[in-house]
mmCIF file of C-alpha atoms in Angstrom:
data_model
loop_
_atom_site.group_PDB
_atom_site.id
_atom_site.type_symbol
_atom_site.label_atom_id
_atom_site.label_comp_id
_atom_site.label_asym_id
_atom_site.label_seq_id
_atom_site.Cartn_x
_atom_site.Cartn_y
_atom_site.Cartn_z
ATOM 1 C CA UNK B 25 0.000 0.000 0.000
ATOM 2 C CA UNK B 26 0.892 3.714 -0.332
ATOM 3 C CA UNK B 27 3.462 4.647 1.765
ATOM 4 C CA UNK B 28 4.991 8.132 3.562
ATOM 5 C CA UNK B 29 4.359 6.287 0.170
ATOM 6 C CA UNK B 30 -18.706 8.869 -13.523
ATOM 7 C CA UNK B 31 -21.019 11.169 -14.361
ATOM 8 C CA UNK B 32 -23.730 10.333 -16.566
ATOM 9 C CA UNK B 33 -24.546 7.423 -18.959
ATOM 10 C CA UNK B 34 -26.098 8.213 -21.931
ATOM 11 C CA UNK B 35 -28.162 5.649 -24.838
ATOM 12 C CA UNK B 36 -24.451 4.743 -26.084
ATOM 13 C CA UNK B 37 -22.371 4.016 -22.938
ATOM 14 C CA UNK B 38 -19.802 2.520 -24.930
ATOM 15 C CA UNK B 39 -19.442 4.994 -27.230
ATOM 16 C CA UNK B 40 -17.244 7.920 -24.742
ATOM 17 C CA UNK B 41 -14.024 6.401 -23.517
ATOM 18 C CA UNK B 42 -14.104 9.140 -20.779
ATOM 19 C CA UNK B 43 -15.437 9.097 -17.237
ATOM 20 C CA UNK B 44 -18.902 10.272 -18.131
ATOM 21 C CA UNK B 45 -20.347 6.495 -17.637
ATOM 22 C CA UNK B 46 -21.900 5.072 -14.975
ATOM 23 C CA UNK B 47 -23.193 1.919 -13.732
ATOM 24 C CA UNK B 48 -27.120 1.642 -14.335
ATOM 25 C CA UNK B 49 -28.889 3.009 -12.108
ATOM 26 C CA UNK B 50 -30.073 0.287 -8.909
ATOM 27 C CA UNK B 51 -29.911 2.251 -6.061
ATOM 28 C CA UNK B 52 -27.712 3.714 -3.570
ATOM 29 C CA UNK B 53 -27.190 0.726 -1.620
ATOM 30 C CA UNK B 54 -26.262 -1.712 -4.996
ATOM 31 C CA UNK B 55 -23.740 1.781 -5.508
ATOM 32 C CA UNK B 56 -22.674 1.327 -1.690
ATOM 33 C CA UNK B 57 -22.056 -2.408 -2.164
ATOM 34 C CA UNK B 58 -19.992 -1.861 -5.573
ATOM 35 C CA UNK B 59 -18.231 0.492 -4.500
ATOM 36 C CA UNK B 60 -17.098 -1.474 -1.196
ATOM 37 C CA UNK B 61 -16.371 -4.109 -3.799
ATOM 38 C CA UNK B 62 -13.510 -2.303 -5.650
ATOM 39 C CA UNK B 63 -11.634 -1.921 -2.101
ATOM 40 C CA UNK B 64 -12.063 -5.640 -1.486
ATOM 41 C CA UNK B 65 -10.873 -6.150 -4.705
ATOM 42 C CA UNK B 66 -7.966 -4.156 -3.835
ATOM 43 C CA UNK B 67 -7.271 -5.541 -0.309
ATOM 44 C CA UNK B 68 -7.433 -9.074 -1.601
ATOM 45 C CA UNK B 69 -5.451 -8.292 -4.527
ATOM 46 C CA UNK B 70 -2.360 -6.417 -2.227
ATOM 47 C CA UNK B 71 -2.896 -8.963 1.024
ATOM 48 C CA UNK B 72 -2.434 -11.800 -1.668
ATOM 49 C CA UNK B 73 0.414 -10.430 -3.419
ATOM 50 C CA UNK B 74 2.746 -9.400 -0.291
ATOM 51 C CA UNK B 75 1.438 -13.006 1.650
ATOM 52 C CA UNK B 76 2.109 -15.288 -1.818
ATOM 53 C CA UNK B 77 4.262 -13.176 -3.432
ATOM 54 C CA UNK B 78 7.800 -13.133 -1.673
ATOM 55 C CA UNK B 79 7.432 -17.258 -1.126
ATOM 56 C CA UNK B 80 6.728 -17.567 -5.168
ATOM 57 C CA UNK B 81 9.825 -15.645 -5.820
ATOM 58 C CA UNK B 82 11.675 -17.820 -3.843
ATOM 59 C CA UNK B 83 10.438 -20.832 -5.080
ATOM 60 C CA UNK B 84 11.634 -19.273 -8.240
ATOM 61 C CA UNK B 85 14.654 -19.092 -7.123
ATOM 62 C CA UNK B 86 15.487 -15.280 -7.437
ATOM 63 C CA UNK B 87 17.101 -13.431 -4.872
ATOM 64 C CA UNK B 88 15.195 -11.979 -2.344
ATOM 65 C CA UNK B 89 16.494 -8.439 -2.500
ATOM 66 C CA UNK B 90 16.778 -8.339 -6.634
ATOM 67 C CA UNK B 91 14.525 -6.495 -9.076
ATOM 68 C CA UNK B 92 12.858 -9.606 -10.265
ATOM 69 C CA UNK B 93 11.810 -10.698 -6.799
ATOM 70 C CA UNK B 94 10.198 -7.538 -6.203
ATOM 71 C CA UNK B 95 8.286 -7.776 -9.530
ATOM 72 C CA UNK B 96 6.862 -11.299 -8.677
ATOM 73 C CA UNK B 97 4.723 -9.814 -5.657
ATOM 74 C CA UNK B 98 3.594 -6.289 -7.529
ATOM 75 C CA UNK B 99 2.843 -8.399 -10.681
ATOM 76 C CA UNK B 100 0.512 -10.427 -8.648
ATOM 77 C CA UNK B 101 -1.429 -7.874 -6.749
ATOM 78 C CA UNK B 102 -2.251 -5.989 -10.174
ATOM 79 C CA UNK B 103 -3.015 -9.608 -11.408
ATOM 80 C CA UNK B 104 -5.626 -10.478 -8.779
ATOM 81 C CA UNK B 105 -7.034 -6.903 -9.013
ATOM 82 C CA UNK B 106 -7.533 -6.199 -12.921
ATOM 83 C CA UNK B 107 -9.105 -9.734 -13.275
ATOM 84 C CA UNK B 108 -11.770 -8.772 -10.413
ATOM 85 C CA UNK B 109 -12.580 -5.604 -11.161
ATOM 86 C CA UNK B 110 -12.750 -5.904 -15.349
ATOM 87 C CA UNK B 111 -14.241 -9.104 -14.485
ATOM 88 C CA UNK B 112 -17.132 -7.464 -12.442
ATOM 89 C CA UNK B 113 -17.231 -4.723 -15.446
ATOM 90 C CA UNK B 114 -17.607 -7.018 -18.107
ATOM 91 C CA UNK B 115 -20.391 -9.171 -16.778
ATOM 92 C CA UNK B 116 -22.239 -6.025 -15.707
ATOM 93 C CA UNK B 117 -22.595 -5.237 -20.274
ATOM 94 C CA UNK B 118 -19.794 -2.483 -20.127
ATOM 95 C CA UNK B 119 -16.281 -1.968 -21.359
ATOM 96 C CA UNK B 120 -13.292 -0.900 -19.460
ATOM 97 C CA UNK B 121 -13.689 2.281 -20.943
ATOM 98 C CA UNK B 122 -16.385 2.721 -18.021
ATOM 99 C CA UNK B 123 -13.377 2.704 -15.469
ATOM 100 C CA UNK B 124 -11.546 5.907 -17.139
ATOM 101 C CA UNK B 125 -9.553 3.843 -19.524
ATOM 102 C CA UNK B 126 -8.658 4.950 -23.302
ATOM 103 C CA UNK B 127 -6.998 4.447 -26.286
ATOM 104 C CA UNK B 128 -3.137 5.418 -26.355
ATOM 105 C CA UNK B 129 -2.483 8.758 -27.356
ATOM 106 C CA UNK B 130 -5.280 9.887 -24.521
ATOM 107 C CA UNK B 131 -3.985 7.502 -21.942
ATOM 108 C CA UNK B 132 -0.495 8.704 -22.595
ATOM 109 C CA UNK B 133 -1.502 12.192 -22.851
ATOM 110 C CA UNK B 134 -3.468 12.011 -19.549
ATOM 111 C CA UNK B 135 -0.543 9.887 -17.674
ATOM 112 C CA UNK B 136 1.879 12.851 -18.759
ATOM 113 C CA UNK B 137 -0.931 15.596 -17.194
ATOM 114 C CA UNK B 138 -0.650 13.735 -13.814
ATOM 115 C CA UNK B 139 2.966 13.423 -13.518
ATOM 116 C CA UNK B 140 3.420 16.928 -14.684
ATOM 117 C CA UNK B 141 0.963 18.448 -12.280
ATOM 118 C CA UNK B 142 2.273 16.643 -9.325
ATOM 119 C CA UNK B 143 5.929 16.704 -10.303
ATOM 120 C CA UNK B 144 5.636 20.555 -10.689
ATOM 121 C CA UNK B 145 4.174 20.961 -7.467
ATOM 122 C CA UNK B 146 6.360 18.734 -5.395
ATOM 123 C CA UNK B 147 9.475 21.046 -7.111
ATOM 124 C CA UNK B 148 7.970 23.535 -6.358
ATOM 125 C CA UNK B 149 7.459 22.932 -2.468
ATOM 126 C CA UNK B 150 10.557 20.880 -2.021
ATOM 127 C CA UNK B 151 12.600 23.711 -4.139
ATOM 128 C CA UNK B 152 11.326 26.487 -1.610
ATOM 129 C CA UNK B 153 11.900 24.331 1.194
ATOM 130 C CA UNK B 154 15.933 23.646 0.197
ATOM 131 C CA UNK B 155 15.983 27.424 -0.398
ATOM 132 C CA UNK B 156 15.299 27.769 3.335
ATOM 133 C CA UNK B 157 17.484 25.082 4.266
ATOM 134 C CA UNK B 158 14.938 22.796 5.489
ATOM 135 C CA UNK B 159 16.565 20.448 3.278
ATOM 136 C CA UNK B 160 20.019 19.632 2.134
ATOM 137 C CA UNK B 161 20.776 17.090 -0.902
ATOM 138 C CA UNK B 162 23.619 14.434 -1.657
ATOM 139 C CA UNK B 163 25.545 15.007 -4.728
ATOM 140 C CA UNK B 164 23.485 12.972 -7.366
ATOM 141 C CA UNK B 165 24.752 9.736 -8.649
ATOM 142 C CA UNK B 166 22.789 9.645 -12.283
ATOM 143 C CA UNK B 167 23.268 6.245 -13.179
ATOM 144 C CA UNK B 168 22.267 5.197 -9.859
ATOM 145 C CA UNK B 169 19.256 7.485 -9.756
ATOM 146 C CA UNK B 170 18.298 6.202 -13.592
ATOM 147 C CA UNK B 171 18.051 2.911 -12.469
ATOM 148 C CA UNK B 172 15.988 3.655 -9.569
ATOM 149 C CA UNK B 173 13.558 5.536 -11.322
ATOM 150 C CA UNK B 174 13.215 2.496 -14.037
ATOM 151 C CA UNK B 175 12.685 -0.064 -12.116
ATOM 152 C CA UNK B 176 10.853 2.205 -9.148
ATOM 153 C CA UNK B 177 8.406 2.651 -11.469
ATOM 154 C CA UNK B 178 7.776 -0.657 -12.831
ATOM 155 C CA UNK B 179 7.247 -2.473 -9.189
ATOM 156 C CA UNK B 180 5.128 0.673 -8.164
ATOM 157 C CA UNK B 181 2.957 0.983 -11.187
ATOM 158 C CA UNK B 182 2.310 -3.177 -10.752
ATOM 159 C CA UNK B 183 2.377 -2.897 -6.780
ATOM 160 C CA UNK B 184 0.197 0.253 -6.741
ATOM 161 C CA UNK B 185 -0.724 2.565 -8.736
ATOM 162 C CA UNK B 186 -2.458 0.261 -11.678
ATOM 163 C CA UNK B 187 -4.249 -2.123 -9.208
ATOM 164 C CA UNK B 188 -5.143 0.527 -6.659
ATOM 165 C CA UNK B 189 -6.513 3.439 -9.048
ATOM 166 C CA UNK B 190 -8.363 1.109 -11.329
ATOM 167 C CA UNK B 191 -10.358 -0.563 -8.303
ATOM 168 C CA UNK B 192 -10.864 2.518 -6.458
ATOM 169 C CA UNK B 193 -10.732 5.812 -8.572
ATOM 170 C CA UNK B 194 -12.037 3.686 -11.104
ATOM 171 C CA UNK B 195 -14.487 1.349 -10.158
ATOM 172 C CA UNK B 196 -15.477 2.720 -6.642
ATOM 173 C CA UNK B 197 -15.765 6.292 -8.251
ATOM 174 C CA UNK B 198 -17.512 4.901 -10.787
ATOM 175 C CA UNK B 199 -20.263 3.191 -8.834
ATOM 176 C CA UNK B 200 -20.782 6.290 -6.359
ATOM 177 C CA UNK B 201 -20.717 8.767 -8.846
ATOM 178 C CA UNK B 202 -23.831 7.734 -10.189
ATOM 179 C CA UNK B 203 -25.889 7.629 -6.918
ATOM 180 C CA UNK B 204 -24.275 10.249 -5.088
ATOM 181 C CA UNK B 205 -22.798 12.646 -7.328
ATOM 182 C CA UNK B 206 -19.516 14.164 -7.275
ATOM 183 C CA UNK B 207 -18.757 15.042 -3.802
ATOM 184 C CA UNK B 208 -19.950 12.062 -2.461
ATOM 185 C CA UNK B 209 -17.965 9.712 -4.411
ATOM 186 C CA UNK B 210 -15.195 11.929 -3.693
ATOM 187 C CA UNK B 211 -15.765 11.326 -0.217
ATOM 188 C CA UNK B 212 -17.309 7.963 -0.248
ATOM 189 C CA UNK B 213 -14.132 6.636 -2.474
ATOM 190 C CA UNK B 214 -11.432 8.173 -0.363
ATOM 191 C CA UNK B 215 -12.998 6.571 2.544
ATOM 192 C CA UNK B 216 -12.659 3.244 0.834
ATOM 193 C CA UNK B 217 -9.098 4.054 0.343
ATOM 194 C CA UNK B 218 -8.601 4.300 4.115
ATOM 195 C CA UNK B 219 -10.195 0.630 4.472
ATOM 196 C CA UNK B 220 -7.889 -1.125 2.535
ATOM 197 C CA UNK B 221 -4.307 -1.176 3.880
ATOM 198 C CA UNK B 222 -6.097 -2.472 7.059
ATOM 199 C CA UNK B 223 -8.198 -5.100 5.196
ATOM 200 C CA UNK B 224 -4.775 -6.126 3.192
ATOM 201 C CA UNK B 225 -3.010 -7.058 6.445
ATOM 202 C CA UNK B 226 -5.384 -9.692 7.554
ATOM 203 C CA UNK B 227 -5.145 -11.174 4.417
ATOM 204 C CA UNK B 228 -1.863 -10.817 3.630
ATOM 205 C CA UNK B 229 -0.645 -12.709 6.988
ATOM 206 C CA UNK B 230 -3.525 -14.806 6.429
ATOM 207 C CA UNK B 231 -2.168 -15.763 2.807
ATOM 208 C CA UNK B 232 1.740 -15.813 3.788
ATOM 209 C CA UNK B 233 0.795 -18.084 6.435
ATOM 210 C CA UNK B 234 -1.495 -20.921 3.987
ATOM 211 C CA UNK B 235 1.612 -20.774 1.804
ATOM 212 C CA UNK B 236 4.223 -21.705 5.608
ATOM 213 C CA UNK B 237 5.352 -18.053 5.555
ATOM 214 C CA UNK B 238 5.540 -16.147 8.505
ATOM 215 C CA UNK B 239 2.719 -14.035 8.728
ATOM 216 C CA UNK B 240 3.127 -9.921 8.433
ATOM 217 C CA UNK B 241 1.883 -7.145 10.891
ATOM 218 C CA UNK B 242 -1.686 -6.867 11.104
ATOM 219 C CA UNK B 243 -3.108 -3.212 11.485
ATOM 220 C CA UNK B 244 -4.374 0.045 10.094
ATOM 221 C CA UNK B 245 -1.064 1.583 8.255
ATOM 222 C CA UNK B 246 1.935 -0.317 7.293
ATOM 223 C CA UNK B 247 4.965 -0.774 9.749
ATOM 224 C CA UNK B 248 7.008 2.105 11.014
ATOM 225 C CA UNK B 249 3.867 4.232 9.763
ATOM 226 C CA UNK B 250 2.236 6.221 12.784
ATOM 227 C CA UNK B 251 -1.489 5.154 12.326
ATOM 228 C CA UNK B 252 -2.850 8.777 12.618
ATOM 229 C CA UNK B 253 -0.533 10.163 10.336
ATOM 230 C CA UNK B 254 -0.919 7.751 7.907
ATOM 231 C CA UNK B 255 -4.333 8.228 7.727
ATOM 232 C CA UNK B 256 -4.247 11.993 7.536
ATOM 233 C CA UNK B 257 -1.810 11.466 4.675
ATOM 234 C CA UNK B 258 -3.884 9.228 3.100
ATOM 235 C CA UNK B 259 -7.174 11.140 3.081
ATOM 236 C CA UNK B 260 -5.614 14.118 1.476
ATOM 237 C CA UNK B 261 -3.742 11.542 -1.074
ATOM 238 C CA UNK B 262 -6.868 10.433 -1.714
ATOM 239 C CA UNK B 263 -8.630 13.484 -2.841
ATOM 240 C CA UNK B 264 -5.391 14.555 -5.020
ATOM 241 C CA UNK B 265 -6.126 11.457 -6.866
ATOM 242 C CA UNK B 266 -9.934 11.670 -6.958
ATOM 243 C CA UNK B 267 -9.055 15.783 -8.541
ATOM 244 C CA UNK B 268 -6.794 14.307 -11.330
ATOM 245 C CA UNK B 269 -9.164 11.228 -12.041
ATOM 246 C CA UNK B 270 -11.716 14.131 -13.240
ATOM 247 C CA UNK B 271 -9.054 17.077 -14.358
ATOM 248 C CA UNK B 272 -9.214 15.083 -17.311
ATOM 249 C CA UNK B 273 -11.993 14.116 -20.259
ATOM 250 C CA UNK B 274 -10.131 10.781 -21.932
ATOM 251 C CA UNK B 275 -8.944 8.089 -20.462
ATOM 252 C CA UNK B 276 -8.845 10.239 -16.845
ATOM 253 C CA UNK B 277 -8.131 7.240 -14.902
ATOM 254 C CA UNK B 278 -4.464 7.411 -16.500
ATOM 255 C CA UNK B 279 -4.274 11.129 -15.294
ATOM 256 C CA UNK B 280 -4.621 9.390 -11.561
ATOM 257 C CA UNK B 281 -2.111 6.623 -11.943
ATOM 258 C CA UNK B 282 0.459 9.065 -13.036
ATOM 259 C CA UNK B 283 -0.330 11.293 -10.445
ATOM 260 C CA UNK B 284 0.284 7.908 -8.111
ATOM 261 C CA UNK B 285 3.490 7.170 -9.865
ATOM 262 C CA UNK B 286 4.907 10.700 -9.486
ATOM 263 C CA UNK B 287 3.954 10.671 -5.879
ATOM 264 C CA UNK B 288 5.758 7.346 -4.615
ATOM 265 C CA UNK B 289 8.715 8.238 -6.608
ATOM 266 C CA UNK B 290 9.235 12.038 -4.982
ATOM 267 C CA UNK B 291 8.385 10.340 -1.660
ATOM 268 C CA UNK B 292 10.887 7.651 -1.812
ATOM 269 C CA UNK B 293 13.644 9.668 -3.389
ATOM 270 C CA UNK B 294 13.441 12.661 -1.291
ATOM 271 C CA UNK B 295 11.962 10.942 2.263
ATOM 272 C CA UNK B 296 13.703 8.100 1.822
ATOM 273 C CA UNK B 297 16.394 7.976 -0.879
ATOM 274 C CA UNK B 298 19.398 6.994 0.996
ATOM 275 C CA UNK B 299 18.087 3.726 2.249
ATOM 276 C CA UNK B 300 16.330 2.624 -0.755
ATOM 277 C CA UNK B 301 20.153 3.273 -2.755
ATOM 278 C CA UNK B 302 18.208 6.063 -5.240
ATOM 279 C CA UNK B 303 21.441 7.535 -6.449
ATOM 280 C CA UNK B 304 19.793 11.108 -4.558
ATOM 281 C CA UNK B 305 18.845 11.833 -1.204
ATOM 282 C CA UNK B 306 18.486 14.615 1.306
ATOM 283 C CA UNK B 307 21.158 14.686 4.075
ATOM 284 C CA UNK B 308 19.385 16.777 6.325
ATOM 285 C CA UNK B 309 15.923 16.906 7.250
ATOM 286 C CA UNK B 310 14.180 19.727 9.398
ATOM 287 C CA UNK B 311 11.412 18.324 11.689
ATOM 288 C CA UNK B 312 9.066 19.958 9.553
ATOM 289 C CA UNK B 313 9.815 18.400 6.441
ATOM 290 C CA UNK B 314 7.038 15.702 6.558
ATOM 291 C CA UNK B 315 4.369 18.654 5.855
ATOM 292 C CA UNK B 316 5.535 19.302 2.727
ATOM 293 C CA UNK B 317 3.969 16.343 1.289
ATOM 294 C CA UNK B 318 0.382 17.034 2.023
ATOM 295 C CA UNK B 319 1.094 20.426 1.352
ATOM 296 C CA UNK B 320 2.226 19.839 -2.641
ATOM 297 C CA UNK B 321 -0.082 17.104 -2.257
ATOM 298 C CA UNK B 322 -2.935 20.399 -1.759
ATOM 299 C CA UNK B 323 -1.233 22.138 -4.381
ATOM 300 C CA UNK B 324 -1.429 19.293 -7.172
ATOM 301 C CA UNK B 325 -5.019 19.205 -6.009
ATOM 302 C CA UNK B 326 -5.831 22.869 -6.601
ATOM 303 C CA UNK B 327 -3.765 22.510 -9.992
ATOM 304 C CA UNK B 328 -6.567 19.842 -10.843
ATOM 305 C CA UNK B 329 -9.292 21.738 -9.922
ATOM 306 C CA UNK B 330 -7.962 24.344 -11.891
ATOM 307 C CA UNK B 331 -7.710 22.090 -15.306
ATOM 308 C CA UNK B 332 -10.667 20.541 -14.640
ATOM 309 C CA UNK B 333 -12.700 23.716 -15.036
ATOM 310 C CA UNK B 334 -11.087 25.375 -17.786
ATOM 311 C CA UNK B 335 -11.341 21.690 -19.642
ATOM 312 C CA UNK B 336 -15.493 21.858 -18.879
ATOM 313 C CA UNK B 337 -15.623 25.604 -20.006
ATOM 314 C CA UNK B 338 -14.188 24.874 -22.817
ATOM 315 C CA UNK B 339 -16.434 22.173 -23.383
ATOM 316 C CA UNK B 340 -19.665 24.264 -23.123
ATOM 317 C CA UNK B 341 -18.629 27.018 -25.129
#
């Protein structure tokens, strides 16, 4: 899980490859049930993956600390996750278009809008924040830090972002939107958000155990997280990602996983570069220096907002 890390459907639901669709109509509490569906997708798909995953890889016989043994768990979880979720999506007469997928010049387009937005705002904070001396950097080691960002991004894109925006920015949106319009899927997915590293933990010891592993922590964040914090972090993660999900008109759902992607990789290179070997790291830290994520994390979200209107003004006129 992360770490310190639809609007309407018309006759031709098929026909828009944007987020406009929704599920047909059945109630709130059908919406309520779907959308709790997407995080047990989720929660299944990540406990599964981290329980299963590390003992596969070693029945593989790839070493435990190598790039390939970290794909073998993050493959999985996006595995378990796109299979549920397309496979609820596909029996209920739509296409994955319905989740905020596209074709690949609006996919790519819409990735490159999220990483842009949040990448900007995180230099932007983190840039001001040096200035003051909050922060001091290592001299930058570019092969190392190439490498990093490579394969960063694979095992975070299978691990994460993928699995975790199409079940919940996608297919909990999705079902909410419908039912309780825009603020309350907002709301109603973020909240879902906050269920599932909880939900993954019993199942992931729970799986690593059925497969003679020894079982992981069981509890609301993941270990050496503060639970509180976490959750605060989360919640305003959340609504970042719910913003770029619907900053954009095709294939939005893209705009949401690169907005995931950029934020892991920031996070990890600038929070916690030197022990993850990312070729770049801060050597100095003020105590205050945690903020600043939420905070460009509030400015990526504002940046959204931003796009989002000009992109429906345009629109209508």
């Amino acid at each position: 899980m992360t770490r310190l890390q639809p609007a309407r459907q018309h006759t031709a639901p098929h026909s828009r490859p944007t987020g406009a669709a929704r599920f047909p109509l059945g109630g709130r509490a059908q919406a309520l049930c779907r959308a709790l569906g997407g995080g047990a997708a989720m929660a299944l798909a990540l406990g599964v993956g981290t329980g299963a995953g590390p003992t596969l890889a070693r029945a593989l016989g790839l070493a435990p600390s190598g790039f390939a043994a970290r794909l073998v768990p993050a493959a999985l979880v996006s595995a378990v996750a796109l299979a549920l979720v397309l496979g609820a999506v596909r029996r209920s007469g739509h296409r994955p278009a319905l989740l905020g997928f596209g074709g690949p010049v609006a996919s790519l387009r819409a990735l490159l809008i999220g990483v842009a937005v949040t990448g900007a705002a995180a230099s932007g904070v983190f840039g001001l924040a040096t200035a003051a001396g909050l922060l001091r950097w290592s001299a930058p080691d570019p092969g190392a830090l190439a490498a990093f960002l490579v394969t960063n991004a694979v095992v975070a894109l299978l691990l994460e972002a993928l699995p975790e925006e199409t079940t919940l920015r996608g297919y909990t949106w999705t079902s909410l939107r419908g039912a309780f319009g825009g603020a309350g899927a907002a709301l109603g997915t973020t909240a879902v958000f906050l269920l599932v590293p909880g939900a993954s933990t019993v199942v992931g010891a729970v799986t690593a155990r059925l497969v003679g592993a020894e079982g992981g922590q069981v509890g609301l964040a993941p270990e050496g997280e503060h639970p509180v914090d976490y959750l605060v972090l989360l919640t305003v993660f959340g609504l970042t990602l719910v913003a770029a999900r619907t900053a954009v008109r095709e294939a939005p759902l893209w705009a949401a996983i690169g907005t995931h992607l950029t934020f892991l990789t920031v996070n990890r290179v600038v929070l916690e570069g030197d022990r993850r070997h990312a070729g770049w790291h801060t050597v100095h830290q003020d105590a205050v220096v945690p903020l600043l994520v939420p905070l460009y994390l509030l400015v990526a979200m504002a940046a959204f907002a931003v796009i989002g209107r000009v992109s429906r003004r345009l629109r209508c006129g």
